[in-house]
Amino acid sequence: MTEKSYWLMKSEESDYSITDLRRDGTTAWTGVRNYEARNLMRDQTSPGDLVLFYHSNAKPPGVAGIARVVSEPYPDATQFDEESIYYDGKASRAEPRWWLVDLEFIEAFPRIVPIQEIREHPRLQDMDLLKRLRLSVQRVTEEQFEIIGELGRKG
DNA sequence: GCCAACGTTGGC
DNA sequence: GCCAACGTTGGC
């Protein structure tokens, strides 16, 4: 039994938003094609982990809600699909290159927590979000997770 | 739409 | 194995 972890995962709002996740209930987090993000999902996520759902390329960009990891890591099927924009000809079913987990909808915040507010918050200065601009799966602390949850629910 | 940051590719 | 060129992310 491992300790529960907390994450922030980014999705372009126009591509897949918290509203889409609420509609779908659960979704496979396809399309991560960055090795560091892949390693985190493949090696460090567990069912029950909680996720800050971040809208990138949004107005404003920010945390839009909360999801939960509900599967063990498994190969991202889109890497094998020649029709997919995520197809990777160097991956094989014997040796998958890209991994993902399933996420379950928990909550859509009544207000987005914009990145600007995170940048200005004294307790959130250490977040990877502010330092690792392009990392689309990143670990957050329980405290960071709780603070952003409070900000998102304060109407 | 611009462009800084930065990850990836490929020639050598 | 270096590193310049290139491509992508993502805030603004």
Short mmCIF file of C-alpha atoms (C1' of nucleotides) in Angstrom, two decimals:
data_model
loop_
_atom_site.label_atom_id
_atom_site.label_comp_id
_atom_site.label_asym_id
_atom_site.label_seq_id
_atom_site.Cartn_x
_atom_site.Cartn_y
_atom_site.Cartn_z
CA MET A 1 0.00 0.00 0.00
CA THR A 2 1.63 3.17 -1.17
CA GLU A 3 0.94 6.68 -0.03
CA LYS A 4 -1.55 8.57 -2.17
CA SER A 5 0.10 10.95 -4.64
CA TYR A 6 -1.17 14.21 -6.08
CA TRP A 7 -0.68 15.35 -9.66
CA LEU A 8 -1.36 18.14 -12.10
CA MET A 9 -2.19 17.10 -15.65
CA LYS A 10 -2.59 19.51 -18.52
CA SER A 11 -5.03 19.37 -21.39
CA GLU A 12 -5.75 21.96 -23.99
CA GLU A 13 -9.22 23.18 -23.16
CA SER A 14 -10.32 22.97 -26.78
CA ASP A 15 -8.98 19.43 -27.04
CA TYR A 16 -10.37 17.83 -23.87
CA SER A 17 -11.81 19.88 -21.00
CA ILE A 18 -13.13 19.18 -17.51
CA THR A 19 -16.61 19.48 -19.04
CA ASP A 20 -15.78 16.65 -21.41
CA LEU A 21 -14.56 14.54 -18.50
CA ARG A 22 -17.76 15.23 -16.54
CA ARG A 23 -19.77 14.07 -19.56
CA ASP A 24 -17.65 10.95 -20.09
CA GLY A 25 -17.26 9.99 -16.44
CA THR A 26 -13.89 8.39 -17.11
CA THR A 27 -11.32 8.79 -19.87
CA ALA A 28 -8.01 7.31 -20.98
CA TRP A 29 -5.39 10.08 -20.72
CA THR A 30 -4.09 9.62 -24.25
CA GLY A 31 -1.52 11.63 -26.11
CA VAL A 32 1.29 12.21 -23.61
CA ARG A 33 4.39 12.19 -25.81
CA ASN A 34 7.01 13.54 -23.47
CA TYR A 35 9.34 11.08 -21.77
CA GLU A 36 9.42 12.73 -18.37
CA ALA A 37 5.64 12.94 -18.22
CA ARG A 38 5.41 9.38 -19.51
CA ASN A 39 7.78 8.14 -16.81
CA LEU A 40 5.75 9.78 -14.08
CA MET A 41 2.51 8.21 -15.32
CA ARG A 42 4.03 4.80 -15.98
CA ASP A 43 6.15 4.48 -12.86
CA GLN A 44 4.61 6.62 -10.16
CA THR A 45 0.84 6.87 -10.49
CA SER A 46 -1.53 4.53 -8.66
CA PRO A 47 -5.27 4.10 -8.52
CA GLY A 48 -6.69 6.53 -5.96
CA ASP A 49 -4.21 9.33 -6.73
CA LEU A 50 -5.86 12.72 -7.14
CA VAL A 51 -5.28 15.03 -10.09
CA LEU A 52 -5.60 18.77 -10.63
CA PHE A 53 -7.10 19.10 -14.12
CA TYR A 54 -5.40 22.03 -15.84
CA HIS A 55 -6.64 23.82 -18.94
CA SER A 56 -3.75 25.02 -21.09
CA ASN A 57 -4.23 27.35 -24.04
CA ALA A 58 -7.36 28.60 -22.32
CA LYS A 59 -8.59 32.06 -21.40
CA PRO A 60 -7.47 32.16 -18.75
CA PRO A 61 -5.25 29.09 -18.43
CA GLY A 62 -5.71 27.48 -15.01
CA VAL A 63 -6.90 24.61 -12.87
CA ALA A 64 -10.48 23.71 -13.75
CA GLY A 65 -11.28 20.80 -11.46
CA ILE A 66 -10.29 17.50 -9.94
CA ALA A 67 -10.03 13.94 -11.24
CA ARG A 68 -8.91 10.63 -9.80
CA VAL A 69 -6.63 7.95 -11.20
CA VAL A 70 -8.73 4.80 -11.57
CA SER A 71 -6.45 2.36 -13.41
CA GLU A 72 -2.99 0.95 -13.27
CA PRO A 73 -0.71 2.35 -16.00
CA TYR A 74 -1.12 0.62 -19.37
CA PRO A 75 0.02 1.25 -22.97
CA ASP A 76 -1.60 4.17 -24.81
CA ALA A 77 -3.49 2.51 -27.69
CA THR A 78 -3.23 5.61 -29.89
CA GLN A 79 0.50 4.96 -30.44
CA PHE A 80 -0.45 1.88 -32.52
CA ASP A 81 -3.22 3.58 -34.50
CA GLU A 82 -2.05 4.85 -37.85
CA GLU A 83 -5.15 7.00 -38.09
CA SER A 84 -4.35 8.82 -34.86
CA ILE A 85 -2.40 12.06 -34.58
CA TYR A 86 -0.65 10.30 -31.68
CA TYR A 87 0.55 7.40 -33.84
CA ASP A 88 4.18 6.46 -33.25
CA GLY A 89 5.74 4.18 -35.84
CA LYS A 90 8.64 3.36 -33.54
CA ALA A 91 6.35 1.86 -30.90
CA SER A 92 5.20 -1.75 -30.98
CA ARG A 93 2.79 -3.78 -28.93
CA ALA A 94 5.72 -5.87 -27.74
CA GLU A 95 7.57 -2.76 -26.71
CA PRO A 96 5.14 0.07 -26.11
CA ARG A 97 6.70 3.46 -25.80
CA TRP A 98 3.81 5.51 -24.37
CA TRP A 99 1.76 4.76 -21.28
CA LEU A 100 -1.27 6.27 -19.64
CA VAL A 101 -3.82 5.89 -16.87
CA ASP A 102 -7.58 6.27 -16.78
CA LEU A 103 -9.01 9.31 -15.01
CA GLU A 104 -12.42 9.62 -13.38
CA PHE A 105 -14.31 12.88 -13.00
CA ILE A 106 -14.55 14.13 -9.42
CA GLU A 107 -15.32 17.83 -9.53
CA ALA A 108 -15.48 20.89 -11.78
CA PHE A 109 -14.61 24.03 -9.84
CA PRO A 110 -17.19 26.85 -9.79
CA ARG A 111 -14.29 29.08 -10.81
CA ILE A 112 -11.06 28.43 -12.69
CA VAL A 113 -7.92 28.98 -10.62
CA PRO A 114 -5.85 30.99 -13.10
CA ILE A 115 -2.10 30.46 -13.43
CA GLN A 116 -1.64 34.14 -12.63
CA GLU A 117 -3.23 33.61 -9.22
CA ILE A 118 -1.00 30.58 -8.61
CA ARG A 119 2.04 32.63 -9.57
CA GLU A 120 1.10 35.28 -7.03
CA HIS A 121 0.21 32.91 -4.17
CA PRO A 122 2.95 32.75 -1.51
CA ARG A 123 2.33 29.05 -0.75
CA LEU A 124 2.33 27.95 -4.41
CA GLN A 125 5.67 29.36 -5.55
CA ASP A 126 7.36 25.96 -5.73
CA MET A 127 4.90 24.37 -8.13
CA ASP A 128 6.44 22.82 -11.25
CA LEU A 129 3.71 24.60 -13.18
CA LEU A 130 5.62 27.85 -12.71
CA LYS A 131 9.07 26.39 -13.45
CA ARG A 132 8.60 23.50 -15.82
CA LEU A 133 6.52 25.29 -18.39
CA ARG A 134 6.08 22.42 -20.80
CA LEU A 135 5.77 19.42 -18.49
CA SER A 136 2.22 18.12 -18.94
CA VAL A 137 2.18 15.64 -16.05
CA GLN A 138 3.70 16.85 -12.82
CA ARG A 139 3.66 16.01 -9.14
CA VAL A 140 2.08 18.44 -6.66
CA THR A 141 2.18 18.31 -2.88
CA GLU A 142 -0.89 17.59 -0.79
CA GLU A 143 -0.73 21.16 0.48
CA GLN A 144 -0.63 22.62 -3.04
CA PHE A 145 -3.53 20.37 -3.98
CA GLU A 146 -5.62 21.49 -1.01
CA ILE A 147 -4.88 25.19 -1.47
CA ILE A 148 -5.91 25.12 -5.12
CA GLY A 149 -9.06 23.17 -4.22
CA GLU A 150 -10.02 25.87 -1.74
CA LEU A 151 -9.35 28.62 -4.28
CA GLY A 152 -11.46 26.85 -6.89
CA ARG A 153 -14.43 26.43 -4.55
CA LYS A 154 -14.58 29.92 -3.14
CA GLY A 155 -17.01 31.09 -5.77
"C1'" DG B 1 -0.44 35.69 -33.67
"C1'" DC B 2 3.98 36.16 -31.35
"C1'" DC B 3 7.72 34.21 -29.38
"C1'" DA B 4 10.48 32.29 -25.26
"C1'" DA B 5 11.48 28.00 -23.38
"C1'" DC B 6 12.98 23.78 -24.17
"C1'" DG B 7 12.68 18.92 -25.89
"C1'" DT B 8 14.02 16.23 -30.05
"C1'" DT B 9 16.44 15.15 -34.25
"C1'" DG B 10 20.13 14.28 -37.07
"C1'" DG B 11 24.68 15.48 -39.29
"C1'" DC B 12 29.18 15.06 -38.22
"C1'" DG C 1 28.62 12.43 -28.08
"C1'" DC C 2 28.22 17.28 -29.46
"C1'" DC C 3 25.39 20.76 -30.76
"C1'" DA C 4 22.86 23.48 -34.38
"C1'" DA C 5 18.56 23.32 -36.44
"C1'" DC C 6 14.06 22.42 -35.88
"C1'" DG C 7 9.46 21.66 -33.86
"C1'" DT C 8 6.19 22.09 -30.08
"C1'" DT C 9 4.14 23.96 -25.94
"C1'" DG C 10 1.71 27.27 -23.94
"C1'" DG C 11 1.47 32.06 -21.75
"C1'" DC C 12 0.58 36.43 -23.25
#
